[in-house]
Amino acid sequence: MFVQQKSGFNTDAGPCWIGWVDFNRSWKTARFHGRELRRFQGPDANFYDVETDEWFWLSGPKRDQTDARYKNTDPLVDPDALEPYRAFLAGEPLPGRGQG
């Protein structure tokens, strides 16, 4: 997943990552880097941290690497997601998804 912190940063200038996100069965709660994020539809965010109230944008990664909504920023790729992400950029389906 592409994850970008929105709170405390100008539009799409916050830190961002490519990494694994664990969702609950209803997809309303996500866990990422030890944070519990809940679905929230704000003007620039779709999740918030339940502990800090910081806003985040979560979305699937894009092959053209234009993941940020308004500004292209280079995400930090988590080490355990690096090889699957490289394979995805090379045309492979995302892990857990078919050729769809």
Coordinates of C-alpha atoms in Angstrom, one line a residue:
M1 CA 0.0 0.0 0.0
F2 CA 1.0 3.6 -0.4
V3 CA 0.7 5.5 2.9
Q4 CA 1.2 9.2 3.3
Q5 CA 1.0 11.3 6.4
K6 CA -1.1 14.4 5.8
S7 CA -1.3 16.1 9.2
G8 CA 1.4 18.8 9.9
F9 CA 2.5 19.0 6.3
N10 CA 1.6 21.2 3.3
T11 CA -0.6 19.5 0.7
D12 CA 1.0 16.2 -0.2
A13 CA 4.4 17.1 1.3
G14 CA 4.3 14.7 4.2
P15 CA 6.4 11.5 4.4
C16 CA 5.2 8.5 2.5
W17 CA 5.9 4.8 2.4
I18 CA 5.2 1.7 0.4
G19 CA 4.6 -1.1 2.8
W20 CA 2.3 -3.8 4.1
V21 CA -0.9 -2.6 5.7
D22 CA -3.2 -5.0 7.7
F23 CA -6.9 -4.3 7.5
N24 CA -9.7 -5.7 9.7
R25 CA -12.5 -7.7 8.0
S26 CA -14.6 -4.6 7.3
W27 CA -11.6 -2.6 6.0
K28 CA -12.5 0.2 8.5
T29 CA -9.4 -0.2 10.6
A30 CA -5.8 -0.5 9.3
R31 CA -2.5 -1.2 11.1
F32 CA 0.7 0.3 9.7
H33 CA 4.0 0.8 11.5
G34 CA 2.5 0.2 14.9
R35 CA -0.4 2.7 14.3
E36 CA -4.1 2.0 14.4
L37 CA -5.7 3.9 11.6
R38 CA -9.5 4.3 11.2
R39 CA -11.3 5.1 8.0
F40 CA -12.2 8.7 7.8
Q41 CA -13.3 10.8 4.8
G42 CA -11.7 14.2 5.1
P43 CA -10.7 16.7 2.5
D44 CA -7.2 15.3 2.1
A45 CA -7.2 12.1 4.0
N46 CA -9.1 8.8 4.2
F47 CA -7.7 7.5 7.5
Y48 CA -6.7 8.9 10.9
D49 CA -4.5 7.6 13.7
V50 CA -6.8 6.8 16.7
E51 CA -4.1 7.8 19.2
T52 CA -2.7 11.0 17.7
D53 CA -5.5 12.1 15.4
E54 CA -3.0 12.6 12.6
W55 CA -4.5 12.2 9.1
F56 CA -3.2 9.7 6.5
W57 CA -3.9 8.9 2.8
L58 CA -3.9 5.1 2.0
S59 CA -4.2 3.8 -1.5
G60 CA -2.9 1.0 -3.7
P61 CA 0.5 1.7 -5.3
K62 CA 0.6 2.9 -9.0
R63 CA 2.9 1.4 -11.5
D64 CA 3.7 4.9 -12.9
Q65 CA 4.8 5.9 -9.3
T66 CA 2.4 8.9 -9.2
D67 CA 1.0 7.8 -5.9
A68 CA 0.7 11.2 -4.2
R69 CA -2.5 12.9 -5.1
Y70 CA -1.1 16.3 -6.1
K71 CA 2.6 16.2 -5.7
N72 CA 5.0 13.4 -6.7
T73 CA 7.1 12.4 -3.7
D74 CA 9.5 9.5 -3.4
P75 CA 8.1 7.0 -0.9
L76 CA 10.3 5.1 1.5
V77 CA 9.9 1.4 0.6
D78 CA 9.8 -0.9 3.6
P79 CA 12.5 -3.5 3.3
D80 CA 10.1 -6.5 3.5
A81 CA 8.0 -4.9 0.7
L82 CA 10.9 -4.1 -1.7
E83 CA 10.9 -7.2 -3.8
P84 CA 7.1 -7.5 -4.2
Y85 CA 7.0 -3.8 -5.1
R86 CA 9.8 -4.1 -7.7
A87 CA 7.9 -7.1 -9.2
F88 CA 4.7 -5.0 -9.3
L89 CA 6.5 -2.1 -11.0
A90 CA 7.8 -4.6 -13.6
G91 CA 4.2 -5.7 -14.4
E92 CA 3.4 -8.5 -11.9
P93 CA 0.1 -8.4 -10.1
L94 CA 0.1 -7.3 -6.5
P95 CA 0.5 -10.2 -4.0
G96 CA -2.9 -11.7 -3.2
R97 CA -4.5 -10.5 -6.4
G98 CA -5.1 -12.3 -9.7
Q99 CA -4.3 -11.2 -13.1
G100 CA -7.7 -9.4 -13.1

